[in-house]
Amino acid sequence: MKDKIILKSVDLFLNLGFKSVTMDDIANEMGISKKTIYQNFQNKTKLVEATAMNVFENISHGIDCICALNKNPIEEIYDIKKFVMNHLKDEKSSPQYQLQKYYPKIYSNLKRNQFDKMMTCVTHNLERGVAQGIYRDSIDIDFIARLYFNSMLSLKDPELFPRENFSISMLMNNYLEYHLRGICSTEGIKTLTQLNTNQN
């Protein structure tokens, strides 16, 4: 039952937001009593925490599976973006931003985990790209990886990028193009252009 509650909560929180979804909403959607939820989760904060970590772990596992394929580093970045976008349902409710606002301790813990995961993944991608001559060998890998993480967080800030003007999909596509054109070698630009041609 605990897993079922988390799964339903993930769906509701990502679509409607952590703030607006109540324990009553979750119980009604599942056709169970609120008491059943409280038998598994002490309060809403505990449920939000379990839900946030569940999403993080699922996405981390998916990213690990993509990285294990050892694809061309540029393709790998686009595959990861596609996977994350599908998983987060285009983040209609800006869940990360809501976590930061209403559940700062959970957000802080999640951000630490995301940072560790992304630094490992992005650093490996950059190192492979440089080794294969796709990325310029003059780039500062640690600097670029940290900048990438921070930029990804800022894309999810609805005050900086209001959802009525910027969809997450458009922001991600534009940022990846910007990021890759900044680090690609001449050879890498050819690969990027080819990929973009195939995707359009």
Short mmCIF file of C-alpha atoms in Angstrom, two decimals:
data_model
loop_
_atom_site.label_atom_id
_atom_site.label_comp_id
_atom_site.label_asym_id
_atom_site.label_seq_id
_atom_site.Cartn_x
_atom_site.Cartn_y
_atom_site.Cartn_z
CA MET A 1 0.00 0.00 0.00
CA LYS A 2 2.88 2.36 0.83
CA ASP A 3 4.27 2.10 -2.71
CA LYS A 4 0.82 2.64 -4.23
CA ILE A 5 0.35 5.81 -2.17
CA ILE A 6 3.75 7.10 -3.31
CA LEU A 7 2.97 6.36 -6.97
CA LYS A 8 -0.38 8.16 -6.85
CA SER A 9 1.18 11.06 -4.94
CA VAL A 10 3.94 11.41 -7.55
CA ASP A 11 1.30 11.70 -10.27
CA LEU A 12 -0.76 14.29 -8.39
CA PHE A 13 2.15 16.35 -7.07
CA LEU A 14 3.87 16.61 -10.46
CA ASN A 15 0.66 17.60 -12.21
CA LEU A 16 -0.96 19.84 -9.60
CA GLY A 17 1.85 20.86 -7.25
CA PHE A 18 2.98 19.93 -3.73
CA LYS A 19 1.08 22.82 -2.14
CA SER A 20 -2.35 22.37 -3.70
CA VAL A 21 -2.70 18.57 -3.32
CA THR A 22 -4.11 17.56 0.07
CA MET A 23 -4.13 14.21 1.87
CA ASP A 24 -7.91 14.15 1.20
CA ASP A 25 -7.25 14.53 -2.55
CA ILE A 26 -4.88 11.55 -2.54
CA ALA A 27 -7.29 9.41 -0.49
CA ASN A 28 -10.20 10.28 -2.79
CA GLU A 29 -8.19 9.55 -5.93
CA MET A 30 -7.17 6.15 -4.54
CA GLY A 31 -10.57 5.28 -3.08
CA ILE A 32 -9.07 4.74 0.38
CA SER A 33 -9.50 6.49 3.72
CA LYS A 34 -7.18 9.27 4.84
CA LYS A 35 -6.46 7.12 7.91
CA THR A 36 -4.82 4.52 5.64
CA ILE A 37 -2.40 7.16 4.35
CA TYR A 38 -1.57 8.27 7.90
CA GLN A 39 -0.87 4.65 8.87
CA ASN A 40 1.93 4.70 6.29
CA PHE A 41 3.05 8.34 6.51
CA GLN A 42 3.07 10.34 9.72
CA ASN A 43 2.11 13.59 7.96
CA LYS A 44 2.08 15.29 4.56
CA THR A 45 5.70 16.42 4.91
CA LYS A 46 6.83 12.78 5.28
CA LEU A 47 4.80 11.85 2.19
CA VAL A 48 6.25 14.75 0.19
CA GLU A 49 9.75 13.66 1.21
CA ALA A 50 9.14 10.02 0.21
CA THR A 51 7.63 11.16 -3.10
CA ALA A 52 10.50 13.54 -3.94
CA MET A 53 13.11 10.87 -3.20
CA ASN A 54 11.18 8.29 -5.21
CA VAL A 55 11.19 10.56 -8.29
CA PHE A 56 14.90 11.31 -7.78
CA GLU A 57 15.83 7.61 -7.48
CA ASN A 58 13.80 6.63 -10.56
CA ILE A 59 15.36 9.38 -12.65
CA SER A 60 18.86 8.55 -11.35
CA HIS A 61 18.38 4.89 -12.31
CA GLY A 62 17.17 5.86 -15.79
CA ILE A 63 20.15 8.18 -16.30
CA ASP A 64 22.53 5.40 -15.18
CA CYS A 65 20.98 3.07 -17.77
CA ILE A 66 21.44 5.66 -20.54
CA CYS A 67 25.06 6.37 -19.51
CA ALA A 68 25.81 2.62 -19.46
CA LEU A 69 25.09 2.51 -23.23
CA ASN A 70 28.26 4.57 -23.84
CA LYS A 71 26.70 6.48 -26.73
CA ASN A 72 28.20 9.50 -28.42
CA PRO A 73 28.36 12.10 -25.55
CA ILE A 74 26.18 14.61 -27.44
CA GLU A 75 23.52 11.96 -28.14
CA GLU A 76 23.72 10.91 -24.49
CA ILE A 77 22.84 14.44 -23.33
CA TYR A 78 19.79 14.56 -25.61
CA ASP A 79 18.67 11.07 -24.56
CA ILE A 80 18.90 12.04 -20.89
CA LYS A 81 16.93 15.24 -21.56
CA LYS A 82 14.20 13.25 -23.35
CA PHE A 83 14.01 10.69 -20.53
CA VAL A 84 13.81 13.34 -17.79
CA MET A 85 11.18 15.34 -19.68
CA ASN A 86 8.99 12.24 -20.12
CA HIS A 87 9.40 11.35 -16.47
CA LEU A 88 8.52 14.79 -15.14
CA LYS A 89 5.50 15.34 -17.41
CA ASP A 90 6.88 18.72 -18.52
CA GLU A 91 6.71 19.92 -14.88
CA LYS A 92 3.44 21.80 -15.31
CA SER A 93 3.34 22.71 -11.63
CA SER A 94 7.02 23.69 -11.13
CA PRO A 95 7.40 21.02 -8.41
CA GLN A 96 11.04 21.80 -7.68
CA TYR A 97 10.27 25.46 -7.12
CA GLN A 98 7.31 24.57 -4.86
CA LEU A 99 9.51 22.26 -2.82
CA GLN A 100 12.01 25.09 -2.34
CA LYS A 101 9.24 27.46 -1.21
CA TYR A 102 7.10 25.23 1.00
CA TYR A 103 9.44 22.38 2.03
CA PRO A 104 12.93 23.97 2.20
CA LYS A 105 14.55 21.14 4.21
CA ILE A 106 13.38 18.48 1.73
CA TYR A 107 14.47 20.69 -1.17
CA SER A 108 17.92 21.23 0.35
CA ASN A 109 18.44 17.48 0.79
CA LEU A 110 17.17 16.74 -2.72
CA LYS A 111 19.40 19.45 -4.23
CA ARG A 112 22.47 17.91 -2.55
CA ASN A 113 21.61 14.50 -4.02
CA GLN A 114 20.93 16.03 -7.44
CA PHE A 115 24.22 17.90 -7.33
CA ASP A 116 26.21 14.75 -6.52
CA LYS A 117 24.41 12.78 -9.24
CA MET A 118 24.69 15.44 -11.92
CA MET A 119 28.34 16.25 -11.18
CA THR A 120 29.26 12.59 -11.63
CA CYS A 121 27.18 12.19 -14.79
CA VAL A 122 28.11 15.51 -16.46
CA THR A 123 31.80 15.22 -15.55
CA HIS A 124 31.94 11.76 -17.11
CA ASN A 125 30.15 13.03 -20.22
CA LEU A 126 32.59 15.96 -20.57
CA GLU A 127 35.64 13.75 -20.06
CA ARG A 128 34.44 11.30 -22.71
CA GLY A 129 33.64 14.12 -25.11
CA VAL A 130 37.11 15.65 -24.73
CA ALA A 131 38.78 12.21 -25.11
CA GLN A 132 36.80 11.59 -28.34
CA GLY A 133 37.62 15.04 -29.75
CA ILE A 134 33.94 16.06 -29.75
CA TYR A 135 34.42 18.69 -27.02
CA ARG A 136 37.28 21.19 -26.97
CA ASP A 137 40.25 19.98 -24.92
CA SER A 138 40.69 23.47 -23.43
CA ILE A 139 37.42 23.43 -21.42
CA ASP A 140 37.54 23.47 -17.61
CA ILE A 141 35.50 20.35 -16.85
CA ASP A 142 34.77 21.09 -13.18
CA PHE A 143 33.68 24.66 -13.98
CA ILE A 144 31.41 23.58 -16.89
CA ALA A 145 29.81 20.78 -14.81
CA ARG A 146 28.97 23.18 -11.96
CA LEU A 147 27.66 25.80 -14.39
CA TYR A 148 25.50 23.13 -16.07
CA PHE A 149 23.95 22.09 -12.74
CA ASN A 150 23.21 25.69 -11.74
CA SER A 151 21.75 26.53 -15.15
CA MET A 152 19.43 23.51 -15.04
CA LEU A 153 18.13 24.65 -11.64
CA SER A 154 17.53 28.20 -12.88
CA LEU A 155 15.50 26.93 -15.87
CA LYS A 156 12.97 25.57 -13.37
CA ASP A 157 12.46 28.92 -11.63
CA PRO A 158 9.06 30.25 -12.80
CA GLU A 159 9.92 33.75 -11.59
CA LEU A 160 12.92 33.83 -13.91
CA PHE A 161 11.17 31.96 -16.73
CA PRO A 162 7.37 32.38 -16.41
CA ARG A 163 5.57 29.26 -17.67
CA GLU A 164 3.18 31.28 -19.82
CA ASN A 165 6.14 32.54 -21.85
CA PHE A 166 8.61 29.64 -21.60
CA SER A 167 7.76 25.94 -21.68
CA ILE A 168 10.26 23.65 -19.97
CA SER A 169 10.69 21.81 -23.28
CA MET A 170 11.68 25.01 -25.10
CA LEU A 171 14.00 26.08 -22.28
CA MET A 172 15.76 22.70 -22.22
CA ASN A 173 16.23 22.59 -25.98
CA ASN A 174 17.57 26.15 -26.11
CA TYR A 175 19.87 25.63 -23.14
CA LEU A 176 21.33 22.36 -24.47
CA GLU A 177 22.07 24.01 -27.81
CA TYR A 178 23.72 26.92 -25.99
CA HIS A 179 25.72 24.58 -23.70
CA LEU A 180 26.92 22.30 -26.50
CA ARG A 181 27.88 25.09 -28.91
CA GLY A 182 30.01 26.54 -26.12
CA ILE A 183 32.03 23.35 -25.56
CA CYS A 184 31.99 21.47 -28.90
CA SER A 185 35.02 21.19 -31.15
CA THR A 186 34.62 21.62 -34.90
CA GLU A 187 33.97 17.88 -35.11
CA GLY A 188 31.40 18.12 -32.29
CA ILE A 189 29.54 20.95 -34.05
CA LYS A 190 29.16 18.67 -37.11
CA THR A 191 27.66 15.95 -34.89
CA LEU A 192 25.36 18.47 -33.19
CA THR A 193 24.16 19.90 -36.52
CA GLN A 194 23.48 16.39 -37.82
CA LEU A 195 21.53 15.47 -34.68
CA ASN A 196 19.46 18.64 -34.86
CA THR A 197 18.72 18.00 -38.54
CA ASN A 198 17.53 14.46 -37.74
CA GLN A 199 15.33 15.67 -34.85
CA ASN A 200 13.57 18.39 -36.88
#
